[in-house]
């Protein structure tokens, strides 16, 4: 499908296509800056390649970055890249929107929304997974607290639509 054909679809069909493409990444191993389905990707490259395949973005240059970049810099590097293609929205997000959580010193973990609170994302040491945020304490809370009490982890939502 060409970008023009994608843009001619109704918005819900575009959103459904993004989620369908994201699902094709399920099971792909985590690999920092990887961009190849079933071989390796991370939480920035999988969404970018999904939006690229759908026709929402025209190109993507992952540029070199170390896996721990978010621990040593306060610059919102990831968010700046997202804002080149989408705008921040209030919640709840819709299908195909993008969620970005704060880890370390900046917003540095991204996922595609399937139907909130269900997301598709890549995480270090795991494959691309479908997860329910409400059942995932490490996405909801900061720290290693084993109870449901703790400081909520900041999350922002973005959409290329609207």
Backbone as JSON Lines, residues from 0, in Angstrom:
{"i":0,"aa":"X","n":[0.85,-1.18,0.0],"ca":[0.0,0.0,0.0],"c":[0.89,1.24,0.0]}
{"i":1,"aa":"X","n":[0.58,2.17,-0.88],"ca":[1.36,3.39,-0.97],"c":[0.91,4.37,0.12]}
{"i":2,"aa":"X","n":[1.73,5.36,0.46],"ca":[1.3,6.37,1.42],"c":[0.01,7.07,0.99]}
{"i":3,"aa":"X","n":[-0.16,7.32,-0.3],"ca":[-1.4,7.97,-0.77],"c":[-2.61,7.07,-0.57]}
{"i":4,"aa":"X","n":[-2.45,5.77,-0.84],"ca":[-3.55,4.83,-0.61],"c":[-3.9,4.75,0.87]}
{"i":5,"aa":"X","n":[-2.87,4.76,1.72],"ca":[-3.09,4.72,3.17],"c":[-3.87,5.96,3.61]}
{"i":6,"aa":"X","n":[-3.44,7.12,3.15],"ca":[-4.09,8.38,3.55],"c":[-5.53,8.47,3.06]}
{"i":7,"aa":"X","n":[-5.87,7.72,2.0],"ca":[-7.23,7.73,1.47],"c":[-8.19,6.89,2.33]}
{"i":8,"aa":"X","n":[-7.64,6.04,3.19],"ca":[-8.47,5.2,4.06],"c":[-9.13,6.05,5.15]}
{"i":9,"aa":"X","n":[-10.31,5.64,5.63],"ca":[-10.89,6.31,6.8],"c":[-9.94,6.17,7.99]}
{"i":10,"aa":"X","n":[-10.0,7.1,8.92],"ca":[-9.06,7.1,10.05],"c":[-9.06,5.78,10.81]}
{"i":11,"aa":"X","n":[-10.23,5.2,11.1],"ca":[-10.24,3.95,11.87],"c":[-9.55,2.83,11.1]}
{"i":12,"aa":"X","n":[-9.71,2.8,9.79],"ca":[-9.01,1.79,8.98],"c":[-7.5,2.0,9.03]}
{"i":13,"aa":"X","n":[-7.06,3.26,9.05],"ca":[-5.63,3.56,9.19],"c":[-5.13,3.05,10.54]}
{"i":14,"aa":"X","n":[-5.89,3.35,11.6],"ca":[-5.5,2.91,12.94],"c":[-5.42,1.38,13.01]}
{"i":15,"aa":"X","n":[-6.41,0.71,12.44],"ca":[-6.43,-0.75,12.45],"c":[-5.23,-1.31,11.69]}
{"i":16,"aa":"X","n":[-4.86,-0.66,10.6],"ca":[-3.7,-1.11,9.82],"c":[-2.41,-0.99,10.63]}
{"i":17,"aa":"X","n":[-2.26,0.12,11.35],"ca":[-1.07,0.29,12.2],"c":[-0.99,-0.83,13.23]}
{"i":18,"aa":"X","n":[-2.11,-1.13,13.89],"ca":[-2.1,-2.2,14.9],"c":[-1.8,-3.55,14.25]}
{"i":19,"aa":"X","n":[-2.38,-3.81,13.08],"ca":[-2.13,-5.08,12.38],"c":[-0.64,-5.21,12.03]}
{"i":20,"aa":"X","n":[-0.03,-4.14,11.57],"ca":[1.4,-4.18,11.25],"c":[2.23,-4.38,12.52]}
{"i":21,"aa":"X","n":[1.87,-3.68,13.6],"ca":[2.6,-3.86,14.87],"c":[2.53,-5.31,15.33]}
{"i":22,"aa":"X","n":[1.4,-5.96,15.13],"ca":[1.26,-7.37,15.54],"c":[2.24,-8.27,14.78]}
{"i":23,"aa":"X","n":[2.62,-7.9,13.56],"ca":[3.57,-8.73,12.81],"c":[4.96,-8.7,13.42]}
{"i":24,"aa":"X","n":[5.22,-7.77,14.34],"ca":[6.5,-7.69,15.03],"c":[6.54,-8.57,16.28]}
{"i":25,"aa":"X","n":[5.39,-9.1,16.72],"ca":[5.36,-9.92,17.93],"c":[6.36,-11.06,17.82]}
{"i":26,"aa":"X","n":[7.11,-11.28,18.9],"ca":[8.12,-12.34,18.93],"c":[9.49,-11.93,18.43]}
{"i":27,"aa":"X","n":[9.6,-10.72,17.85],"ca":[10.91,-10.26,17.38],"c":[11.82,-10.01,18.59]}
{"i":28,"aa":"X","n":[13.04,-10.55,18.6],"ca":[13.94,-10.34,19.74],"c":[14.33,-8.87,19.9]}
{"i":29,"aa":"X","n":[14.63,-8.5,21.14],"ca":[15.1,-7.15,21.42],"c":[16.54,-7.01,20.95]}
{"i":30,"aa":"X","n":[16.82,-5.94,20.25],"ca":[18.17,-5.61,19.83],"c":[18.24,-4.1,19.67]}
{"i":31,"aa":"X","n":[19.09,-3.45,20.44],"ca":[19.2,-1.99,20.38],"c":[19.44,-1.52,18.96]}
{"i":32,"aa":"X","n":[18.59,-0.61,18.51],"ca":[18.66,0.03,17.18],"c":[18.38,-0.93,16.02]}
{"i":33,"aa":"X","n":[17.93,-2.16,16.32],"ca":[17.6,-3.09,15.26],"c":[16.34,-2.66,14.52]}
{"i":34,"aa":"X","n":[16.28,-2.95,13.24],"ca":[15.13,-2.54,12.42],"c":[14.58,-3.66,11.54]}
{"i":35,"aa":"X","n":[14.9,-4.91,11.89],"ca":[14.5,-6.02,11.03],"c":[13.53,-6.93,11.78]}
{"i":36,"aa":"X","n":[12.33,-7.06,11.21],"ca":[11.28,-7.9,11.77],"c":[11.78,-9.34,11.9]}
{"i":37,"aa":"X","n":[11.49,-9.95,13.03],"ca":[11.86,-11.32,13.38],"c":[13.36,-11.49,13.65]}
{"i":38,"aa":"X","n":[14.15,-10.43,13.47],"ca":[15.59,-10.49,13.74],"c":[15.94,-9.66,14.96]}
{"i":39,"aa":"X","n":[15.5,-8.38,15.02],"ca":[15.8,-7.56,16.17],"c":[15.28,-6.14,16.02]}
{"i":40,"aa":"X","n":[14.82,-5.59,17.15],"ca":[14.33,-4.21,17.2],"c":[14.32,-3.76,18.66]}
{"i":41,"aa":"X","n":[14.05,-2.49,18.87],"ca":[13.89,-2.0,20.24],"c":[12.59,-1.2,20.32]}
{"i":42,"aa":"X","n":[12.38,-0.54,21.44],"ca":[11.1,0.15,21.67],"c":[10.97,1.45,20.88]}
{"i":43,"aa":"X","n":[12.0,1.85,20.19],"ca":[11.92,3.02,19.3],"c":[11.83,2.57,17.85]}
{"i":44,"aa":"X","n":[12.62,1.55,17.51],"ca":[12.67,1.16,16.1],"c":[11.43,0.37,15.66]}
{"i":45,"aa":"X","n":[10.87,-0.48,16.54],"ca":[9.68,-1.24,16.15],"c":[8.52,-0.3,15.83]}
{"i":46,"aa":"X","n":[8.18,0.66,16.69],"ca":[7.1,1.58,16.32],"c":[7.43,2.39,15.06]}
{"i":47,"aa":"X","n":[8.65,2.86,14.96],"ca":[9.03,3.65,13.78],"c":[8.88,2.84,12.51]}
{"i":48,"aa":"X","n":[9.34,1.6,12.51],"ca":[9.23,0.76,11.33],"c":[7.76,0.41,11.04]}
{"i":49,"aa":"X","n":[6.95,0.3,12.08],"ca":[5.51,0.05,11.9],"c":[4.86,1.24,11.22]}
{"i":50,"aa":"X","n":[5.12,2.45,11.72],"ca":[4.54,3.65,11.12],"c":[5.09,3.88,9.71]}
{"i":51,"aa":"X","n":[6.33,3.49,9.48],"ca":[6.92,3.61,8.14],"c":[6.21,2.66,7.16]}
{"i":52,"aa":"X","n":[6.03,1.4,7.56],"ca":[5.35,0.43,6.71],"c":[3.9,0.84,6.44]}
{"i":53,"aa":"X","n":[3.26,1.45,7.43],"ca":[1.86,1.87,7.26],"c":[1.74,3.08,6.34]}
{"i":54,"aa":"X","n":[2.81,3.85,6.2],"ca":[2.76,5.04,5.36],"c":[2.55,6.34,6.13]}
{"i":55,"aa":"X","n":[2.65,6.28,7.45],"ca":[2.47,7.48,8.27],"c":[3.72,8.35,8.24]}
{"i":56,"aa":"X","n":[4.89,7.72,8.32],"ca":[6.14,8.47,8.2],"c":[6.81,8.04,6.9]}
{"i":57,"aa":"X","n":[7.64,8.9,6.36],"ca":[8.27,8.63,5.06],"c":[9.66,8.05,5.18]}
{"i":58,"aa":"X","n":[10.34,8.32,6.29],"ca":[11.68,7.79,6.47],"c":[11.98,7.72,7.95]}
{"i":59,"aa":"X","n":[13.02,6.95,8.28],"ca":[13.43,6.81,9.67],"c":[14.92,6.53,9.71]}
{"i":60,"aa":"X","n":[15.65,7.37,10.41],"ca":[17.09,7.18,10.59],"c":[17.32,6.97,12.08]}
{"i":61,"aa":"X","n":[17.58,5.73,12.5],"ca":[17.72,5.49,13.94],"c":[18.94,6.12,14.58]}
{"i":62,"aa":"X","n":[19.9,6.59,13.79],"ca":[21.13,7.18,14.34],"c":[21.67,6.3,15.47]}
{"i":63,"aa":"X","n":[22.92,6.3,15.64],"ca":[23.54,5.47,16.68],"c":[23.22,6.02,18.07]}
{"i":64,"aa":"X","n":[22.91,5.13,18.99],"ca":[22.7,5.52,20.38],"c":[23.03,4.33,21.27]}
{"i":65,"aa":"X","n":[23.62,4.6,22.44],"ca":[23.93,3.51,23.36],"c":[22.65,3.04,24.06]}
{"i":66,"aa":"X","n":[22.59,1.8,24.51],"ca":[21.38,1.29,25.13],"c":[21.01,1.99,26.43]}
{"i":67,"aa":"X","n":[21.95,2.65,27.07],"ca":[21.66,3.31,28.35],"c":[21.63,4.84,28.24]}
{"i":68,"aa":"X","n":[21.39,5.36,27.04],"ca":[21.43,6.81,26.81],"c":[20.51,7.57,27.76]}
{"i":69,"aa":"X","n":[19.37,7.0,28.1],"ca":[18.37,7.68,28.93],"c":[18.78,7.81,30.4]}
{"i":70,"aa":"X","n":[19.81,7.1,30.81],"ca":[20.26,7.18,32.2],"c":[21.23,8.33,32.44]}
{"i":71,"aa":"X","n":[21.81,8.86,31.37],"ca":[22.88,9.84,31.52],"c":[22.58,11.22,30.94]}
{"i":72,"aa":"X","n":[21.46,11.36,30.29],"ca":[21.12,12.64,29.65],"c":[19.68,13.01,29.97]}
{"i":73,"aa":"X","n":[19.44,14.3,30.11],"ca":[18.09,14.78,30.37],"c":[17.4,15.26,29.1]}
{"i":74,"aa":"X","n":[18.15,15.35,28.01],"ca":[17.59,15.79,26.74],"c":[16.51,14.81,26.29]}
{"i":75,"aa":"X","n":[15.35,15.33,25.91],"ca":[14.22,14.49,25.48],"c":[14.4,14.09,24.01]}
{"i":76,"aa":"X","n":[15.41,13.3,23.77],"ca":[15.79,12.88,22.42],"c":[14.69,12.04,21.75]}
{"i":77,"aa":"X","n":[14.18,11.07,22.46],"ca":[13.15,10.19,21.91],"c":[11.88,11.0,21.63]}
{"i":78,"aa":"X","n":[11.46,11.78,22.62],"ca":[10.24,12.58,22.46],"c":[10.37,13.56,21.3]}
{"i":79,"aa":"X","n":[11.53,14.15,21.12],"ca":[11.75,15.08,20.02],"c":[11.51,14.39,18.68]}
{"i":80,"aa":"X","n":[11.97,13.16,18.56],"ca":[11.74,12.4,17.33],"c":[10.27,12.08,17.12]}
{"i":81,"aa":"X","n":[9.57,11.74,18.19],"ca":[8.14,11.45,18.1],"c":[7.39,12.7,17.65]}
{"i":82,"aa":"X","n":[7.76,13.85,18.2],"ca":[7.06,15.1,17.89],"c":[7.28,15.57,16.45]}
{"i":83,"aa":"X","n":[8.24,14.98,15.75],"ca":[8.41,15.29,14.33],"c":[7.28,14.7,13.49]}
{"i":84,"aa":"X","n":[6.59,13.68,14.03],"ca":[5.57,12.96,13.26],"c":[4.21,12.9,13.93]}
{"i":85,"aa":"X","n":[4.11,13.32,15.18],"ca":[2.86,13.21,15.92],"c":[2.76,14.37,16.92]}
{"i":86,"aa":"X","n":[1.58,14.52,17.5],"ca":[1.38,15.57,18.51],"c":[0.89,14.91,19.8]}
{"i":87,"aa":"X","n":[1.22,15.56,20.92],"ca":[0.8,15.03,22.22],"c":[-0.71,15.17,22.37]}
{"i":88,"aa":"X","n":[-1.31,14.15,22.94],"ca":[-2.75,14.15,23.18],"c":[-3.01,13.82,24.64]}
{"i":89,"aa":"X","n":[-4.2,14.12,25.12],"ca":[-4.62,13.66,26.45],"c":[-5.08,12.22,26.33]}
{"i":90,"aa":"X","n":[-5.25,11.57,27.44],"ca":[-5.72,10.18,27.38],"c":[-7.23,10.12,27.35]}
{"i":91,"aa":"X","n":[-7.81,8.98,27.16],"ca":[-7.08,7.76,26.82],"c":[-6.73,7.73,25.34]}
{"i":92,"aa":"X","n":[-5.63,7.07,25.01],"ca":[-5.24,6.98,23.6],"c":[-6.13,6.01,22.84]}
{"i":93,"aa":"X","n":[-6.13,6.14,21.53],"ca":[-6.89,5.24,20.66],"c":[-5.94,4.25,19.99]}
{"i":94,"aa":"X","n":[-6.54,3.3,19.28],"ca":[-5.77,2.29,18.55],"c":[-4.78,2.98,17.61]}
{"i":95,"aa":"X","n":[-3.54,2.5,17.63],"ca":[-2.51,3.03,16.74],"c":[-1.77,4.24,17.27]}
{"i":96,"aa":"X","n":[-2.26,4.83,18.37],"ca":[-1.54,5.94,18.98],"c":[-0.28,5.41,19.64]}
{"i":97,"aa":"X","n":[0.51,6.32,20.19],"ca":[1.82,5.99,20.72],"c":[1.9,6.39,22.18]}
{"i":98,"aa":"X","n":[2.42,5.5,23.03],"ca":[2.63,5.78,24.45],"c":[4.14,5.87,24.7]}
{"i":99,"aa":"X","n":[4.53,6.82,25.55],"ca":[5.94,7.03,25.85],"c":[6.1,7.23,27.36]}
{"i":100,"aa":"X","n":[6.85,6.32,28.0],"ca":[7.05,6.34,29.45],"c":[8.4,6.92,29.81]}
{"i":101,"aa":"X","n":[8.46,7.47,31.02],"ca":[9.71,8.0,31.55],"c":[10.46,6.9,32.28]}
{"i":102,"aa":"X","n":[11.67,6.64,31.82],"ca":[12.6,5.73,32.48],"c":[13.9,6.49,32.56]}
{"i":103,"aa":"X","n":[14.56,6.43,33.7],"ca":[15.78,7.19,33.85],"c":[15.45,8.68,33.91]}
{"i":104,"aa":"X","n":[16.22,9.47,33.18],"ca":[16.09,10.93,33.27],"c":[15.14,11.53,32.25]}
{"i":105,"aa":"X","n":[14.62,10.73,31.32],"ca":[13.76,11.29,30.29],"c":[12.76,10.23,29.81]}
{"i":106,"aa":"X","n":[11.87,10.64,28.93],"ca":[10.89,9.72,28.35],"c":[11.63,8.85,27.34]}
{"i":107,"aa":"X","n":[11.66,7.54,27.6],"ca":[12.58,6.69,26.84],"c":[12.06,5.29,26.54]}
{"i":108,"aa":"X","n":[10.8,5.01,26.79],"ca":[10.26,3.69,26.45],"c":[8.92,3.86,25.73]}
{"i":109,"aa":"X","n":[8.87,3.4,24.49],"ca":[7.69,3.6,23.67],"c":[6.96,2.32,23.31]}
{"i":110,"aa":"X","n":[5.66,2.5,22.97],"ca":[4.82,1.38,22.6],"c":[3.68,1.86,21.7]}
{"i":111,"aa":"X","n":[3.17,0.96,20.9],"ca":[1.99,1.24,20.09],"c":[0.77,0.75,20.86]}
{"i":112,"aa":"X","n":[-0.24,1.58,20.92],"ca":[-1.48,1.23,21.62],"c":[-2.32,0.33,20.72]}
{"i":113,"aa":"X","n":[-2.74,-0.81,21.26],"ca":[-3.65,-1.72,20.57],"c":[-5.07,-1.29,20.89]}
{"i":114,"aa":"X","n":[-5.42,-1.32,22.14],"ca":[-6.66,-0.77,22.69],"c":[-6.34,-0.58,24.17]}
{"i":115,"aa":"X","n":[-6.2,0.67,24.57],"ca":[-5.73,0.98,25.92],"c":[-6.53,0.22,26.94]}
{"i":116,"aa":"X","n":[-5.84,-0.46,27.88],"ca":[-4.42,-0.39,28.24],"c":[-3.53,-1.45,27.6]}
{"i":117,"aa":"X","n":[-3.95,-2.05,26.5],"ca":[-3.13,-3.06,25.84],"c":[-2.2,-2.39,24.84]}
{"i":118,"aa":"X","n":[-0.93,-2.79,24.88],"ca":[0.11,-2.21,24.02],"c":[0.94,-3.3,23.37]}
{"i":119,"aa":"X","n":[1.68,-2.91,22.33],"ca":[2.71,-3.77,21.74],"c":[4.02,-3.01,21.89]}
{"i":120,"aa":"X","n":[5.03,-3.68,22.48],"ca":[6.32,-3.01,22.69],"c":[7.46,-4.01,22.79]}
{"i":121,"aa":"X","n":[8.66,-3.48,22.62],"ca":[9.89,-4.26,22.78],"c":[10.55,-3.82,24.08]}
{"i":122,"aa":"X","n":[11.11,-4.77,24.81],"ca":[11.79,-4.43,26.04],"c":[13.03,-5.3,26.2]}
{"i":123,"aa":"X","n":[14.09,-4.7,26.72],"ca":[15.37,-5.36,26.91],"c":[15.2,-6.74,27.55]}
{"i":124,"aa":"X","n":[15.79,-7.74,26.92],"ca":[15.76,-9.09,27.45],"c":[14.51,-9.88,27.08]}
{"i":125,"aa":"X","n":[13.59,-9.25,26.34],"ca":[12.35,-9.93,25.94],"c":[12.16,-9.75,24.44]}
{"i":126,"aa":"X","n":[11.16,-10.42,23.92],"ca":[10.77,-10.21,22.53],"c":[9.66,-9.16,22.51]}
{"i":127,"aa":"X","n":[9.3,-8.71,21.31],"ca":[8.17,-7.8,21.18],"c":[6.95,-8.53,21.72]}
{"i":128,"aa":"X","n":[6.22,-7.83,22.6],"ca":[5.11,-8.46,23.31],"c":[3.85,-7.62,23.28]}
{"i":129,"aa":"X","n":[2.74,-8.3,23.45],"ca":[1.44,-7.69,23.69],"c":[1.26,-7.71,25.19]}
{"i":130,"aa":"X","n":[1.03,-6.53,25.81],"ca":[0.92,-6.47,27.26],"c":[-0.18,-5.54,27.69]}
{"i":131,"aa":"X","n":[-0.78,-5.86,28.84],"ca":[-1.78,-5.01,29.47],"c":[-1.05,-4.15,30.5]}
{"i":132,"aa":"X","n":[-1.04,-2.85,30.28],"ca":[-0.32,-1.93,31.18],"c":[-0.85,-2.04,32.61]}
{"i":133,"aa":"X","n":[-2.16,-2.23,32.77],"ca":[-2.73,-2.31,34.12],"c":[-2.22,-3.5,34.91]}
{"i":134,"aa":"X","n":[-1.7,-4.51,34.22],"ca":[-1.17,-5.7,34.88],"c":[0.35,-5.74,34.9]}
{"i":135,"aa":"X","n":[0.98,-4.64,34.52],"ca":[2.45,-4.57,34.4],"c":[2.97,-3.5,35.35]}
{"i":136,"aa":"X","n":[3.35,-3.92,36.55],"ca":[3.76,-2.96,37.59],"c":[4.94,-2.1,37.17]}
{"i":137,"aa":"X","n":[5.9,-2.66,36.45],"ca":[7.1,-1.9,36.09],"c":[6.77,-0.76,35.13]}
{"i":138,"aa":"X","n":[5.68,-0.86,34.38],"ca":[5.26,0.26,33.53],"c":[4.4,1.26,34.3]}
{"i":139,"aa":"X","n":[3.72,0.8,35.32],"ca":[2.82,1.68,36.08],"c":[3.51,2.43,37.21]}
{"i":140,"aa":"X","n":[4.55,1.83,37.79],"ca":[5.18,2.42,38.97],"c":[6.69,2.51,38.83]}
{"i":141,"aa":"X","n":[7.28,3.49,39.51],"ca":[8.73,3.67,39.54],"c":[9.27,2.88,40.72]}
{"i":142,"aa":"X","n":[10.36,2.16,40.52],"ca":[11.0,1.43,41.6],"c":[10.65,-0.04,41.59]}
{"i":143,"aa":"X","n":[11.12,-0.72,42.59],"ca":[10.95,-2.16,42.68],"c":[9.88,-2.53,43.69]}
{"i":144,"aa":"X","n":[8.98,-1.61,44.02],"ca":[7.92,-1.87,44.97],"c":[7.06,-3.03,44.47]}
{"i":145,"aa":"X","n":[6.84,-4.03,45.31],"ca":[6.07,-5.19,44.89],"c":[4.58,-5.01,45.15]}
{"i":146,"aa":"X","n":[4.19,-3.95,45.82],"ca":[2.76,-3.71,46.04],"c":[2.25,-2.81,44.92]}
{"i":147,"aa":"X","n":[0.96,-2.57,44.93],"ca":[0.38,-1.66,43.94],"c":[0.5,-0.21,44.36]}
{"i":148,"aa":"X","n":[1.27,0.04,45.41],"ca":[1.47,1.41,45.86],"c":[2.88,1.84,45.49]}
{"i":149,"aa":"X","n":[2.99,3.04,45.05],"ca":[4.28,3.56,44.64],"c":[4.06,4.79,43.81]}
{"i":150,"aa":"X","n":[5.13,5.41,43.42],"ca":[5.04,6.61,42.6],"c":[4.68,6.21,41.17]}
{"i":151,"aa":"X","n":[3.6,6.76,40.63],"ca":[3.22,6.39,39.25],"c":[4.31,6.8,38.25]}
{"i":152,"aa":"X","n":[4.54,5.93,37.28],"ca":[5.51,6.22,36.23],"c":[4.86,7.17,35.23]}
{"i":153,"aa":"X","n":[5.51,8.3,34.94],"ca":[4.94,9.24,33.96],"c":[4.83,8.6,32.57]}
{"i":154,"aa":"X","n":[3.71,8.86,31.91],"ca":[3.49,8.39,30.55],"c":[2.79,9.5,29.77]}
{"i":155,"aa":"X","n":[3.18,9.66,28.52],"ca":[2.55,10.64,27.63],"c":[2.05,9.89,26.4]}
{"i":156,"aa":"X","n":[1.04,10.47,25.77],"ca":[0.45,9.86,24.59],"c":[0.56,10.8,23.4]}
{"i":157,"aa":"X","n":[0.76,10.21,22.23],"ca":[0.95,10.96,21.0],"c":[0.12,10.33,19.89]}
{"i":158,"aa":"X","n":[-0.28,11.14,18.93],"ca":[-1.04,10.63,17.8],"c":[-0.62,11.34,16.51]}
{"i":159,"aa":"X","n":[-0.51,10.58,15.42],"ca":[-0.26,11.21,14.14],"c":[-1.56,11.69,13.48]}
{"i":160,"aa":"X","n":[-2.7,11.38,14.09],"ca":[-4.0,11.77,13.56],"c":[-4.53,13.02,14.27]}
{"i":161,"aa":"X","n":[-5.38,13.74,13.6],"ca":[-6.08,14.86,14.21],"c":[-5.33,16.16,14.26]}
